[in-house]
mmCIF file of C-alpha atoms in Angstrom:
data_model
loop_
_atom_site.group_PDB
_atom_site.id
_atom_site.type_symbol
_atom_site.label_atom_id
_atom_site.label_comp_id
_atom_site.label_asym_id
_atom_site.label_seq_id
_atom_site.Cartn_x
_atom_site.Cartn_y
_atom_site.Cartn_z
ATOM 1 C CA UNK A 1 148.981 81.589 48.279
ATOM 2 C CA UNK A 2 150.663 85.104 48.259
ATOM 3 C CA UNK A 3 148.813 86.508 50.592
ATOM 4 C CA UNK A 4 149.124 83.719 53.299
ATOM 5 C CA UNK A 5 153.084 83.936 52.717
ATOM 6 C CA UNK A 6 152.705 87.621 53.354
ATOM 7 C CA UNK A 7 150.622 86.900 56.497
ATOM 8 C CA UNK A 8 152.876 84.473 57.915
ATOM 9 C CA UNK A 9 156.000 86.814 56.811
ATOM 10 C CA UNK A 10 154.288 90.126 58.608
ATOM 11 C CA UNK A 11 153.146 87.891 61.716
ATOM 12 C CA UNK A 12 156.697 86.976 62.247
ATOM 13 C CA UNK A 13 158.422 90.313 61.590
ATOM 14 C CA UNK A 14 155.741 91.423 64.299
ATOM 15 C CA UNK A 15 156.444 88.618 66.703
ATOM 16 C CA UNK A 16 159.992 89.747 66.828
ATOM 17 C CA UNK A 17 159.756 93.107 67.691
ATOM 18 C CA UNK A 18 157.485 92.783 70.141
ATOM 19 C CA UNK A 19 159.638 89.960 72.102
ATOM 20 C CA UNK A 20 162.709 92.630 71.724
ATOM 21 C CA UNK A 21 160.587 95.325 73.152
ATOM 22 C CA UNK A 22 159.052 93.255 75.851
ATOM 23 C CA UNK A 23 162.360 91.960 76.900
ATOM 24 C CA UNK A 24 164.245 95.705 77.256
ATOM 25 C CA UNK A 25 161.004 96.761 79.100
ATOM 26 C CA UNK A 26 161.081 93.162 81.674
ATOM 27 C CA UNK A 27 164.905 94.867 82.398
ATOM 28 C CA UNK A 28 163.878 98.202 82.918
ATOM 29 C CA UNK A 29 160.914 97.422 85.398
ATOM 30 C CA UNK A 30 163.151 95.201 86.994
ATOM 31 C CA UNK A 31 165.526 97.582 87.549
ATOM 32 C CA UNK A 32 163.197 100.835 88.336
ATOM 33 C CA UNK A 33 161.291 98.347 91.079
ATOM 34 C CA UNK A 34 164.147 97.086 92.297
ATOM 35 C CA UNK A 35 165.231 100.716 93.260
ATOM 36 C CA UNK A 36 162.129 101.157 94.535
ATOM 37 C CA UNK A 37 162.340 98.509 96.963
ATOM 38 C CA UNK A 38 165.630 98.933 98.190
ATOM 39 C CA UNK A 39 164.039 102.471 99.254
ATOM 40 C CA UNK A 40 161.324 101.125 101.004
ATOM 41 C CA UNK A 41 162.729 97.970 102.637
ATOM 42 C CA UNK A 42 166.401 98.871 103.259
ATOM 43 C CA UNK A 43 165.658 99.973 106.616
ATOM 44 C CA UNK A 44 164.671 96.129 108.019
ATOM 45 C CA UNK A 45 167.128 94.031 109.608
ATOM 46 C CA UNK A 46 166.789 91.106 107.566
ATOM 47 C CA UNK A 47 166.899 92.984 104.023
ATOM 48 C CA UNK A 48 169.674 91.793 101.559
ATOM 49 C CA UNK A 49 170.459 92.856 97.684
ATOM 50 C CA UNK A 50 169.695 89.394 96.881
ATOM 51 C CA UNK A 51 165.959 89.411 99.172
ATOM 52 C CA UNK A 52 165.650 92.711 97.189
ATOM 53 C CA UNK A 53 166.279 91.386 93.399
ATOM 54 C CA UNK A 54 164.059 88.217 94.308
ATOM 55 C CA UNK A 55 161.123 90.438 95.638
ATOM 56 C CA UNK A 56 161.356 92.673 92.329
ATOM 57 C CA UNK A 57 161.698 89.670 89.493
ATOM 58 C CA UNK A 58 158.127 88.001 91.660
ATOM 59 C CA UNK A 59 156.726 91.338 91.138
ATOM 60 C CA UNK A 60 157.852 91.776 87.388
ATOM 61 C CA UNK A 61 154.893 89.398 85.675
ATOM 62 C CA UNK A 62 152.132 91.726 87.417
ATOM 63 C CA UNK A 63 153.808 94.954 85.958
ATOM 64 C CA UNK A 64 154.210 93.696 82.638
ATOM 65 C CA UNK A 65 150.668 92.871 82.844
ATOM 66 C CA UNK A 66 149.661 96.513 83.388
ATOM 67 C CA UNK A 67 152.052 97.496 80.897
ATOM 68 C CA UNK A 68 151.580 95.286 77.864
ATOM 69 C CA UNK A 69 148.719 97.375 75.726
ATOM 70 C CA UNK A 70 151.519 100.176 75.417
ATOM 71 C CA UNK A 71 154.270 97.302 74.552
ATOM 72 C CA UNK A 72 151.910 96.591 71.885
ATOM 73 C CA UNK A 73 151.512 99.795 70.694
ATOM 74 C CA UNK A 74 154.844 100.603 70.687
ATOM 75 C CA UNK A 75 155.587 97.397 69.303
ATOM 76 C CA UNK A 76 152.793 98.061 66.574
ATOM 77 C CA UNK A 77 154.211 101.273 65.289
ATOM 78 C CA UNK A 78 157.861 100.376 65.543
ATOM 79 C CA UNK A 79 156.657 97.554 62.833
ATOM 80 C CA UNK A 80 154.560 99.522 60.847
ATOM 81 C CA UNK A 81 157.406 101.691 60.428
ATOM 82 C CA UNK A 82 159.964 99.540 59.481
ATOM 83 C CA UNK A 83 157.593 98.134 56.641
ATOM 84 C CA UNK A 84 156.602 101.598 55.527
ATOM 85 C CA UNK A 85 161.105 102.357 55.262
ATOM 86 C CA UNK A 86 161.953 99.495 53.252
ATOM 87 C CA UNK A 87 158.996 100.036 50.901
ATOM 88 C CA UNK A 88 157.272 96.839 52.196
ATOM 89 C CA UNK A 89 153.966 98.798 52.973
ATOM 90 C CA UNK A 90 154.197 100.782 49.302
ATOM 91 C CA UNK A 91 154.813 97.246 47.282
ATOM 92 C CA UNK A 92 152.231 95.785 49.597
ATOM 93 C CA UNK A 93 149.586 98.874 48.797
ATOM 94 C CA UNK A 94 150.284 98.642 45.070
ATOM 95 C CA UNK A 95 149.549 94.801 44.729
ATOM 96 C CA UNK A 96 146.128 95.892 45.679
ATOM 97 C CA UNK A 97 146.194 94.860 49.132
ATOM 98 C CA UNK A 98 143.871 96.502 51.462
ATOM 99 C CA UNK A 99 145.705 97.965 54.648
ATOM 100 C CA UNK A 100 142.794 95.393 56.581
ATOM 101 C CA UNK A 101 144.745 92.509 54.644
ATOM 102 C CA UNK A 102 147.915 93.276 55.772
ATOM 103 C CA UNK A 103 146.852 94.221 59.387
ATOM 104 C CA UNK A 104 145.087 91.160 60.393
ATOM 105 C CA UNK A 105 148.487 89.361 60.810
ATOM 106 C CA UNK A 106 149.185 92.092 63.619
ATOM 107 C CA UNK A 107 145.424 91.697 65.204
ATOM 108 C CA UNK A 108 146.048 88.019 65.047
ATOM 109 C CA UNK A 109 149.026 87.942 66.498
ATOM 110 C CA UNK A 110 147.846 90.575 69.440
ATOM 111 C CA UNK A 111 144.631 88.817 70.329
ATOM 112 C CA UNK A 112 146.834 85.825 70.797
ATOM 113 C CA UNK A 113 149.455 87.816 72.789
ATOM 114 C CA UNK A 114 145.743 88.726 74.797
ATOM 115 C CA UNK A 115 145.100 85.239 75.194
ATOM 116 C CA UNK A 116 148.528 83.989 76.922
ATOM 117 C CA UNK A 117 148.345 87.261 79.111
ATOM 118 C CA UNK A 118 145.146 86.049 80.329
ATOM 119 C CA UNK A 119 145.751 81.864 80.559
ATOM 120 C CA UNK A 120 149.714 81.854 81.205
ATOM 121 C CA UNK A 121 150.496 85.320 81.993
ATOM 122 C CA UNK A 122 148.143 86.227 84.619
ATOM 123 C CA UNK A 123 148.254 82.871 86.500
ATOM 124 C CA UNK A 124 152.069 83.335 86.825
ATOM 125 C CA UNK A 125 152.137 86.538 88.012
ATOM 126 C CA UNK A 126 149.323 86.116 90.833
ATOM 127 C CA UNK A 127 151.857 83.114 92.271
ATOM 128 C CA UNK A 128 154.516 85.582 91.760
ATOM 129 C CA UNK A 129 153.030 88.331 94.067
ATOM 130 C CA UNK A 130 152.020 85.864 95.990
ATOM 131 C CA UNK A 131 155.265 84.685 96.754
ATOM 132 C CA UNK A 132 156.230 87.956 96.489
ATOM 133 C CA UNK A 133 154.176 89.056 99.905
ATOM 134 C CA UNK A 134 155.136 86.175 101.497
ATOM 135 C CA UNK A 135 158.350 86.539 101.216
ATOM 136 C CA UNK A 136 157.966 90.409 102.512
ATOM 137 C CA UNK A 137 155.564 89.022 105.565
ATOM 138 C CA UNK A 138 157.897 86.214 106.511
ATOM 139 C CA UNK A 139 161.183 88.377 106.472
ATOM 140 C CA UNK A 140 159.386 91.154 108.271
ATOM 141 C CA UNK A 141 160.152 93.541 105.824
ATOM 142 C CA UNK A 142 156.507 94.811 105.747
ATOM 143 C CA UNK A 143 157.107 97.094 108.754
ATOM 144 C CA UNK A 144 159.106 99.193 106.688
ATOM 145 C CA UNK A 145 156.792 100.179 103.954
ATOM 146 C CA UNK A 146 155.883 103.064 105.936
ATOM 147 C CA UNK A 147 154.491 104.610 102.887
ATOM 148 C CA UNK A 148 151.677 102.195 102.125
ATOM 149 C CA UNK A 149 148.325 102.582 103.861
ATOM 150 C CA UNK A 150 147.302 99.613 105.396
ATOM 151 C CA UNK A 151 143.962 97.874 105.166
ATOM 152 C CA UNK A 152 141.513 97.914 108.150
ATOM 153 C CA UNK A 153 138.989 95.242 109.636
ATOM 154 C CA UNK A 154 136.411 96.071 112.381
ATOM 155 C CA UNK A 155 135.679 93.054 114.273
ATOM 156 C CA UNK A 156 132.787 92.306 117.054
ATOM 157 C CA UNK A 157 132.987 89.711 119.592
ATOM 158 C CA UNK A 158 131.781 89.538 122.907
ATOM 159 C CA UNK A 159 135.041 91.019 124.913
ATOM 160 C CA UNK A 160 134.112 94.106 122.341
ATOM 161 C CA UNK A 161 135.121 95.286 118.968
ATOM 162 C CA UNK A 162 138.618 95.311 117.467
ATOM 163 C CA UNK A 163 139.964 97.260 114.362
ATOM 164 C CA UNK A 164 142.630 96.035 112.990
ATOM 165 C CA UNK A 165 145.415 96.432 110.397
ATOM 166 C CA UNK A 166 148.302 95.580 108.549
ATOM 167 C CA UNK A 167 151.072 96.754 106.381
ATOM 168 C CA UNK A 168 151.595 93.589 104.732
ATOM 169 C CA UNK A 169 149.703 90.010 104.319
ATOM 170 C CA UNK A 170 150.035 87.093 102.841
ATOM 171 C CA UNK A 171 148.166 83.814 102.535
ATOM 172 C CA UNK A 172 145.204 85.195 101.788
ATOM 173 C CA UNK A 173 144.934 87.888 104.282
ATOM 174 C CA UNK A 174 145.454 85.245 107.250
ATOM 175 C CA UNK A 175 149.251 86.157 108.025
ATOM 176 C CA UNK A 176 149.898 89.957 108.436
ATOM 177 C CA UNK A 177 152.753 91.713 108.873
ATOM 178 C CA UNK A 178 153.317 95.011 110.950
ATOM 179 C CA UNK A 179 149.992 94.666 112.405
ATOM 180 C CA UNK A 180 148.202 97.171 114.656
ATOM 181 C CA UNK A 181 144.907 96.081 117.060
ATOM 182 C CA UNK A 182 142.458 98.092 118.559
ATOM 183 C CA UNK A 183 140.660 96.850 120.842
ATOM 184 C CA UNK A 184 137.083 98.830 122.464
ATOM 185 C CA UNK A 185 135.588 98.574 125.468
ATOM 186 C CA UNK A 186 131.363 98.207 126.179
ATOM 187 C CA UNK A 187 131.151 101.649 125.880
ATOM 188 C CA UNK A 188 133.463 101.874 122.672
ATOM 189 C CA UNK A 189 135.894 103.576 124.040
ATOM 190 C CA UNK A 190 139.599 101.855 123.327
ATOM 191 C CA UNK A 191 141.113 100.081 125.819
ATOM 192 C CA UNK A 192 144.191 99.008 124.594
ATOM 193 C CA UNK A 193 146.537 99.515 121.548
ATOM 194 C CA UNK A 194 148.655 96.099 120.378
ATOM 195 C CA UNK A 195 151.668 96.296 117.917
ATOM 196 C CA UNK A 196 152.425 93.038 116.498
ATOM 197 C CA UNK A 197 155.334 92.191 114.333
ATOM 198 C CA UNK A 198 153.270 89.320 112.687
ATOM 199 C CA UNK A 199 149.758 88.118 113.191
ATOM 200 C CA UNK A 200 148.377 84.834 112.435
ATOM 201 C CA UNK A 201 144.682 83.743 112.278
ATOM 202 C CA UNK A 202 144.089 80.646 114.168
ATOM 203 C CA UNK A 203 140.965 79.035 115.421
ATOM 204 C CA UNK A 204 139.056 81.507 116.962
ATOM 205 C CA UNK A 205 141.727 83.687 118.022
ATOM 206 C CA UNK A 206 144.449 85.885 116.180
ATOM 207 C CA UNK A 207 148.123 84.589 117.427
ATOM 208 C CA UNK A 208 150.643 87.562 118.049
ATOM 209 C CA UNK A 209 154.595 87.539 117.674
ATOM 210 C CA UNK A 210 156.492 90.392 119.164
ATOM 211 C CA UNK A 211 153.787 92.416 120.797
ATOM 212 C CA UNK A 212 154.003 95.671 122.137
ATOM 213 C CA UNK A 213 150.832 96.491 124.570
ATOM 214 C CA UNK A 214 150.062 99.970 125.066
ATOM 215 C CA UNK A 215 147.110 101.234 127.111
ATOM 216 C CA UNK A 216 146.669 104.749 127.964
ATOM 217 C CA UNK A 217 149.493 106.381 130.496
ATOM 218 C CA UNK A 218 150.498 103.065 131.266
ATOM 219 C CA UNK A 219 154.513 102.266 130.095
ATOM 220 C CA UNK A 220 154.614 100.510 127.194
ATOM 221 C CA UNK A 221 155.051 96.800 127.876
ATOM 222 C CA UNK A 222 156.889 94.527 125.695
ATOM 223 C CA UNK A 223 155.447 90.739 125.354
ATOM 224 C CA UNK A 224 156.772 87.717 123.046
ATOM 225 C CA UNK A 225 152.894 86.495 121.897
ATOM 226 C CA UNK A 226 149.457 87.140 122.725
ATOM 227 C CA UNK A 227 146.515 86.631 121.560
ATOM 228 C CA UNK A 228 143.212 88.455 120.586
ATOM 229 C CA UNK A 229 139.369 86.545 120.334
ATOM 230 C CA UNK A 230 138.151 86.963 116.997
ATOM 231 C CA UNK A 231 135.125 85.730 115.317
ATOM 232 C CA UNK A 232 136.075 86.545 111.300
ATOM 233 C CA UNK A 233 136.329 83.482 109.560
ATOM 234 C CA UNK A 234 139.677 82.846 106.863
ATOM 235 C CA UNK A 235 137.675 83.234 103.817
ATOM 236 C CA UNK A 236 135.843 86.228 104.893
ATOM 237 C CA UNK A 237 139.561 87.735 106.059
ATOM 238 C CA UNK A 238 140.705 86.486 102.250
ATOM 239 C CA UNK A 239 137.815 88.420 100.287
ATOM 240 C CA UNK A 240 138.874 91.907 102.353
ATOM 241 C CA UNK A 241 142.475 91.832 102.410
ATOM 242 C CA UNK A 242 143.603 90.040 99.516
ATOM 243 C CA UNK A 243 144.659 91.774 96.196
ATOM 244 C CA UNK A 244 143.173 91.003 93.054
ATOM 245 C CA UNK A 245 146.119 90.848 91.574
ATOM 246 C CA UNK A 246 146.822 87.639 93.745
ATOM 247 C CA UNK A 247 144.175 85.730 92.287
ATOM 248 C CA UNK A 248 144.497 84.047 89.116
ATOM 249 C CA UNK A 249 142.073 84.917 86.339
ATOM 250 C CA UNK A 250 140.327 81.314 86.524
ATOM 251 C CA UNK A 251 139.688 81.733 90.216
ATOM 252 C CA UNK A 252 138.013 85.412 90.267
ATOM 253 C CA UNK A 253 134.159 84.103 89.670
ATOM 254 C CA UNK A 254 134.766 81.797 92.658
ATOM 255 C CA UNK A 255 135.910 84.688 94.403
ATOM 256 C CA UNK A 256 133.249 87.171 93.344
ATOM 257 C CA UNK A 257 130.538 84.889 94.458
ATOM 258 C CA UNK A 258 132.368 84.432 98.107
ATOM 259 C CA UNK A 259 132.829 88.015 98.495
ATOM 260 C CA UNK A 260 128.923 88.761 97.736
ATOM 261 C CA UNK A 261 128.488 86.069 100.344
ATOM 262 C CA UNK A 262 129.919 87.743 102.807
ATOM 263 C CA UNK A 263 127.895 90.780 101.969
ATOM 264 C CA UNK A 264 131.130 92.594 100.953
ATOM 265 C CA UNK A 265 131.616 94.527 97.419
ATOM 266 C CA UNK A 266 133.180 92.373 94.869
ATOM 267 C CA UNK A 267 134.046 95.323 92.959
ATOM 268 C CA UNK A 268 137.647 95.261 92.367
ATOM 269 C CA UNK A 269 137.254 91.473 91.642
ATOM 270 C CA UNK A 270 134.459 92.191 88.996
ATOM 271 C CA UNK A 271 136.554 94.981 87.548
ATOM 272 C CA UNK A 272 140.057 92.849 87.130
ATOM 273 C CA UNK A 273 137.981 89.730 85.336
ATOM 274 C CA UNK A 274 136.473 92.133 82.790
ATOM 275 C CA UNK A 275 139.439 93.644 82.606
ATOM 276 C CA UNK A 276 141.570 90.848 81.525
ATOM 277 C CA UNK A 277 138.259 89.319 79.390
ATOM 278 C CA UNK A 278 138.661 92.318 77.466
ATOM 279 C CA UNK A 279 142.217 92.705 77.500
ATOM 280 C CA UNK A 280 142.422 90.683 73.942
ATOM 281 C CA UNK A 281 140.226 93.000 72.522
ATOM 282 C CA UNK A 282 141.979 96.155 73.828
ATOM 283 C CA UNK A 283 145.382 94.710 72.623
ATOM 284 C CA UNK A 284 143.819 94.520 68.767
ATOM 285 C CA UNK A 285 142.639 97.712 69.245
ATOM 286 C CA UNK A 286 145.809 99.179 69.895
ATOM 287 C CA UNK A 287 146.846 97.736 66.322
ATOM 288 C CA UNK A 288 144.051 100.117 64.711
ATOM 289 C CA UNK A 289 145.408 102.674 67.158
ATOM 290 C CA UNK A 290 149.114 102.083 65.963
ATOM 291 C CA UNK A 291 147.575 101.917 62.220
ATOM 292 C CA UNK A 292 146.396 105.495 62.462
ATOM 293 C CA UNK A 293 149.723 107.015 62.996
ATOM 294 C CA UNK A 294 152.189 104.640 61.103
ATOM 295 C CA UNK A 295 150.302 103.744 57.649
ATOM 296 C CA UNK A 296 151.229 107.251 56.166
ATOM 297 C CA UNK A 297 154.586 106.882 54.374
ATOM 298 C CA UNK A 298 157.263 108.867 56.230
ATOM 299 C CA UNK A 299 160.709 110.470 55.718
ATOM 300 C CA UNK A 300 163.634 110.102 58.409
ATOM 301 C CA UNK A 301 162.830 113.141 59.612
ATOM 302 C CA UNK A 302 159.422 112.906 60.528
ATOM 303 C CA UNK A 303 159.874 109.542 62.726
ATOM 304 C CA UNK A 304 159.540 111.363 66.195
ATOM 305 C CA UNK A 305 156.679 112.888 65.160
ATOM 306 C CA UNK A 306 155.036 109.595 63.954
ATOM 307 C CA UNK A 307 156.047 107.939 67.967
ATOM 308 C CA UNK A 308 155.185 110.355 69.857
ATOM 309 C CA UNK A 309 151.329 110.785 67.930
ATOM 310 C CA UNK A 310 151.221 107.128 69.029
ATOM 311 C CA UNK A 311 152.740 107.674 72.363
ATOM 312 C CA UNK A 312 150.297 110.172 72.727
ATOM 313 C CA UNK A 313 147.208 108.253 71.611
ATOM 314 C CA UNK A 314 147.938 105.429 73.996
ATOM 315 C CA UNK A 315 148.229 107.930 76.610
ATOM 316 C CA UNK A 316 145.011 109.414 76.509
ATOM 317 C CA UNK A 317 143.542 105.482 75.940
ATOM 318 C CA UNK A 318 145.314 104.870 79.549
ATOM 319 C CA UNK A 319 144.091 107.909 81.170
ATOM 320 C CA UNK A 320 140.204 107.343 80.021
ATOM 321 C CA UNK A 321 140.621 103.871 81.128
ATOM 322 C CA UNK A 322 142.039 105.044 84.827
ATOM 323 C CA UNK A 323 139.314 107.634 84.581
ATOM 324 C CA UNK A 324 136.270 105.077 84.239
ATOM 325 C CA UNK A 325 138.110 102.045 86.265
ATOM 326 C CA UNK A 326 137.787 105.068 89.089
ATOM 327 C CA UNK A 327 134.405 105.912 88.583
ATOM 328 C CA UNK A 328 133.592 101.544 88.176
ATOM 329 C CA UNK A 329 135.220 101.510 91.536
ATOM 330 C CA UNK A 330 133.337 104.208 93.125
ATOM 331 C CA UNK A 331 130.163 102.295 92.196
ATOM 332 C CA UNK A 332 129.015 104.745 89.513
ATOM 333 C CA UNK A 333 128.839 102.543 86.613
ATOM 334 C CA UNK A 334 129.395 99.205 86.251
ATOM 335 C CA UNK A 335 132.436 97.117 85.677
ATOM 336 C CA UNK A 336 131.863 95.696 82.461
ATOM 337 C CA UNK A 337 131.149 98.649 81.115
ATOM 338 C CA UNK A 338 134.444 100.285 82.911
ATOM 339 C CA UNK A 339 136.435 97.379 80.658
ATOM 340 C CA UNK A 340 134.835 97.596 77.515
ATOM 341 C CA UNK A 341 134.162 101.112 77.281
ATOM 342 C CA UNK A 342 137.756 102.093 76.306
ATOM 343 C CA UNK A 343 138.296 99.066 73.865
ATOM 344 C CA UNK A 344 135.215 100.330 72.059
ATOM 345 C CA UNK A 345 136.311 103.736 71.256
ATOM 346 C CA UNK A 346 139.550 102.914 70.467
ATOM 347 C CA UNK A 347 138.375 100.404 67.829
ATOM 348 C CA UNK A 348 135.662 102.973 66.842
ATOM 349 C CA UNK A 349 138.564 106.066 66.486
ATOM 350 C CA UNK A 350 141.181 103.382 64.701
ATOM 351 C CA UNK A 351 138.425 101.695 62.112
ATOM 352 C CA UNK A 352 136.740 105.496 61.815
ATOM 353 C CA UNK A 353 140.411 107.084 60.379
ATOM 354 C CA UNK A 354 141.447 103.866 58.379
ATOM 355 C CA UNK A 355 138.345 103.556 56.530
ATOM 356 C CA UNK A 356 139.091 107.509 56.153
ATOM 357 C CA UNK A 357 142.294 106.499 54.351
ATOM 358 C CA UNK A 358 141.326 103.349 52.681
ATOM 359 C CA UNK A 359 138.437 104.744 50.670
ATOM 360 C CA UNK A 360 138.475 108.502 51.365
#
């Protein structure tokens, strides 16, 4: 049939450009994070340019995951456009084919770009950054990231309370990296101040490696290991200092139902799984998004003008979806709606202008 040999034929040409695109961008984040941490991890002893390129290519797969609706997009209009200058589009349009008929290769082909993100995607790039914080713990280069503000934990046992931090962790929050202790007296007051280059959660207690012990006008003293009492528990450690982006789609309802055991918000956990449940949805939408800017036939000139209207578009769609992740965060509205909310009204703005232009 003609119009499965069209199908196929558009599915392909958008296949293409969207591995081309993908694969320039994969280069250019590697390279812009790569600079990035060079900056911020230059300044520990063990750092190398190798370390450095390792650390950024584990970090690449979460990126791209952020980035991919606007690789559609782009990807989208840059194919819309080369149809619409080689008078694909216009022989297309005056068989009689509808502009839905000639788009559904595109939605097709993005839901099933969704799809991998989610199953394949998403799974590799949790092990990456995994491996990725590891690697940073392990080496020490946490201690350098000066920058970042580190993640705190109050804990009460019967020598006192202890807050403590770290710049880096790995394993699930049970191995930390530039780690600071505070530890209170009765009368919560603090008593001492410990500095640990890396921290390790044993049975009971939390095992320190080069440990500097401070304690009011005392001189500072220097110790090889220590230890502190603790009564926190590896999976409750896990559920506060581990990033979502560390845990692979197919694991967040396990994890959402062990943070709410622990009486702890699950928030950012409920926000990243309907997140990436709607991601499919979002990516189609950005078709109809694309569709709104690139259907019109267009002369040379008027190319810029057609990418940045899209550029634009998908701009806005990224800010309103920051905007209400925030407010999901902040406990204001809830995180489904935080996920689907944007992929509604951009399907409702994309179908609203093409059924504007398909029967006037």
């Amino acid at each position: 049939m003609p119009f499965s040999t069209m199908s196929r034929y558009f599915f392909r040409r958008y296949m293409a450009t969207f591995l081309i695109y993908c694969l320039g961008l994969l280069l250019v984040i590697l390279l812009v994070d790569f600079n990035e941490t060079s900056r911020r991890l230059s300044r520990a002893e063990d750092y190398t340019v190798t370390l450095g390129l390792l650390v950024s290519a584990l970090r690449v797969p979460t990126v791209l995951q952020l980035i991919i609706p606007f690789v559609v997009l782009i990807a989208s209009i840059a194919t819309l456009m080369q149809l619409n200058r080689k008078y694909e589009l216009v022989v297309t349009r005056a068989a009689g084919i509808s502009a839905w008929q000639f788009l559904a290769p595109l939605i097709a082909a993005n839901i099933l770009i969704g799809v991998v993100s989610v199953g394949v995607l998403n799974t590799l790039a949790a092990e990456a950054m995994t491996m990725a914080e590891t690697i940073v713990v392990e080496r020490n280069l946490g201690s350098a990231r000066s920058s970042d503000v580190p993640p705190w934990l109050r804990q009460r046992t019967e020598e006192g309370d202890t807050v403590l931090g770290a710049r880096a962790s790995s394993e699930g929050g049970t191995r930390l990296s530039g780690a600071t202790f505070f530890l209170f007296d009765q009368d919560q007051r603090i008593k001492e101040r410990l500095e640990a280059e890396t921290a390790t959660l044993g049975d009971g207690v939390w095992e320190l490696t080069n440990v500097k012990r401070i304690r009011g006008q005392q001189p500072v003293e220097q110790m090889d290991k220590a230890t502190v009492p603790t009564s926190l528990k590896a999976e409750f450690v896990g559920e506060s200092l581990s990033s979502p982006d560390t845990v692979p789609f197919f694991e967040l309802r396990g994890k959402i139902a062990t943070a709410k055991s622990f009486g702890l918000a699950a928030t950012s956990y409920e926000m990243q799984f309907h997140r990436l449940v709607a991601l499919p949805a979002l990516l189609a939408a950005m078709t109809l998004i694309a569709a709104m800017v690139s259907l019109k036939f267009v002369r040379f000139g008027q190319s810029l003008t057609v990418i940045l209207g899209g550029i634009l578009a998908g701009f806005v769609l990224y800010v309103v979806s920051e905007l209400i992740q925030a407010f999901a965060n902040a406990g204001t509205i809830p995180p489904i709606v935080a996920a689907w909310l944007p992929v509604l009204v951009a399907s409702a703005c994309g179908t609203t202008v093409l059924l504007h232009k398909e029967d006037g």
